[in-house]
mmCIF file of C-alpha atoms in Angstrom:
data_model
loop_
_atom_site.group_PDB
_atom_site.id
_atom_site.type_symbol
_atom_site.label_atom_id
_atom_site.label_comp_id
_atom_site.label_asym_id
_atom_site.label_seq_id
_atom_site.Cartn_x
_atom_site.Cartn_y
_atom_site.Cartn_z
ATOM 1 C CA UNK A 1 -38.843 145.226 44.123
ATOM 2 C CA UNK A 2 -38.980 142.802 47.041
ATOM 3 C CA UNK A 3 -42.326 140.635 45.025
ATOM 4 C CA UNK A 4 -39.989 140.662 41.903
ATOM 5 C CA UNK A 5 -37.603 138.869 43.055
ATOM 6 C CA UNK A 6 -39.357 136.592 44.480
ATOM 7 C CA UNK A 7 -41.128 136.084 41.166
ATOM 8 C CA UNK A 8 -37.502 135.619 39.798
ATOM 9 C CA UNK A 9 -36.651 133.018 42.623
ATOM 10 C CA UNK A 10 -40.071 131.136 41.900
ATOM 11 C CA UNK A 11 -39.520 131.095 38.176
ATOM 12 C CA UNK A 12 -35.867 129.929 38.823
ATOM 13 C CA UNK A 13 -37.012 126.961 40.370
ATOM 14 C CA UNK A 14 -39.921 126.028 38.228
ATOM 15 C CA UNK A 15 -37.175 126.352 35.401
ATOM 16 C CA UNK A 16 -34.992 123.757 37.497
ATOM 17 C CA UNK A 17 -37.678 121.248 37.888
ATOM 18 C CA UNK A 18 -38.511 121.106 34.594
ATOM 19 C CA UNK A 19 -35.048 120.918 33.255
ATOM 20 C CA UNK A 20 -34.610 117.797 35.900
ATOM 21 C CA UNK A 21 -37.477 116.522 34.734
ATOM 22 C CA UNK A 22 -36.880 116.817 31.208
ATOM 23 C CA UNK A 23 -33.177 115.394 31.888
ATOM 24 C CA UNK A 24 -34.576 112.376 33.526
ATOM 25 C CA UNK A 25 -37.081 111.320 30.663
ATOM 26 C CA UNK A 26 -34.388 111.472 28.174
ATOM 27 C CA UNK A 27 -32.158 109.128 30.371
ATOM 28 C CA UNK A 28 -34.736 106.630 30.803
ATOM 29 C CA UNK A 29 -35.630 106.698 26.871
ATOM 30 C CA UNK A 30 -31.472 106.227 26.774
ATOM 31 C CA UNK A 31 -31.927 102.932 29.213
ATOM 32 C CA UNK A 32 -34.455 101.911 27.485
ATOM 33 C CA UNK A 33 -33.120 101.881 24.110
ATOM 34 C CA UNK A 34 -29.796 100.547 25.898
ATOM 35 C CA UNK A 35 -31.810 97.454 26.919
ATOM 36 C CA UNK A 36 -34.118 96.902 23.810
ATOM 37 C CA UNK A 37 -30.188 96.709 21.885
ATOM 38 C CA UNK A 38 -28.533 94.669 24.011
ATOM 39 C CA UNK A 39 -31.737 92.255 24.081
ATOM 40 C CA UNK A 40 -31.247 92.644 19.920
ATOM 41 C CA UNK A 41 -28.008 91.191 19.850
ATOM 42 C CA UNK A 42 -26.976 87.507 18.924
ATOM 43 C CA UNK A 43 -26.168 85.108 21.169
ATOM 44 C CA UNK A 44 -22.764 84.835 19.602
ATOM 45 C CA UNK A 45 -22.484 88.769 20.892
ATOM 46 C CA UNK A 46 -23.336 87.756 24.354
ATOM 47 C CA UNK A 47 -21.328 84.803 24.281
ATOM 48 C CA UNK A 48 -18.020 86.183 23.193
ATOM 49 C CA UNK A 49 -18.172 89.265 25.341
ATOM 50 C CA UNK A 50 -18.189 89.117 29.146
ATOM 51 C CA UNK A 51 -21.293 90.026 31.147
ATOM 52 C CA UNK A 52 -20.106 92.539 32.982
ATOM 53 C CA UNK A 53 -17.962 94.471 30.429
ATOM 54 C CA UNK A 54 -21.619 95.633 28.381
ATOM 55 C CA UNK A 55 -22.952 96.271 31.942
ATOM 56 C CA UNK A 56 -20.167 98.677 32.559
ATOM 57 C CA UNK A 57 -20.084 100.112 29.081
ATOM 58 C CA UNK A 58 -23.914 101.138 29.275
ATOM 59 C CA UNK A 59 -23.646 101.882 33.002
ATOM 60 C CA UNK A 60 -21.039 104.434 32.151
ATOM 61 C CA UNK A 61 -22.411 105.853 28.921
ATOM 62 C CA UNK A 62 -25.704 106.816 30.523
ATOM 63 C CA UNK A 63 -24.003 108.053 33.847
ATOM 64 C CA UNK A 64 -21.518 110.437 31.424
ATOM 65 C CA UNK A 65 -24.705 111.609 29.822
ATOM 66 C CA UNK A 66 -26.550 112.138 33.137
ATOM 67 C CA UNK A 67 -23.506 114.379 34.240
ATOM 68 C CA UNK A 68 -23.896 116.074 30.868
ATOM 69 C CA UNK A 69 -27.045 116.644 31.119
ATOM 70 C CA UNK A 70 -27.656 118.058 34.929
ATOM 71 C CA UNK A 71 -24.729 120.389 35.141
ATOM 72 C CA UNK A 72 -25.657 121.566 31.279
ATOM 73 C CA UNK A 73 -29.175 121.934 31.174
#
């Protein structure tokens, strides 16, 4: 009884780190395709829209979808 649980606990946390892990790579494919956009975009974009509003924006969106995805996965 005593080694199955601790089979369980092991499993648990090999199950954790890969769930992190997998969370992380699909935020930094999200940055990444954030920035590749935002370097897409006219100059007229960038030039009618202040700098730090699309910072926020993207800032926020990916932190949302962090929270998402660590408390979900």
């Amino acid at each position: 009884l005593g080694a199955a649980l601790v089979g369980l606990a092991a499993i648990n946390v090999l199950v954790a780190l890969a769930s992190a892990h997998a969370a992380g790579r699909i935020l930094a494919g999200l940055r990444d395709e954030a920035y590749a956009h935002v370097q897409a975009l006219a100059i007229s974009y960038h030039e009618s829209h202040r700098q730090g509003e699309l910072m926020s924006l993207i800032s926020w969106e990916v932190q949302t979808l962090s929270t998402f995805l660590t408390t979900t996965i």
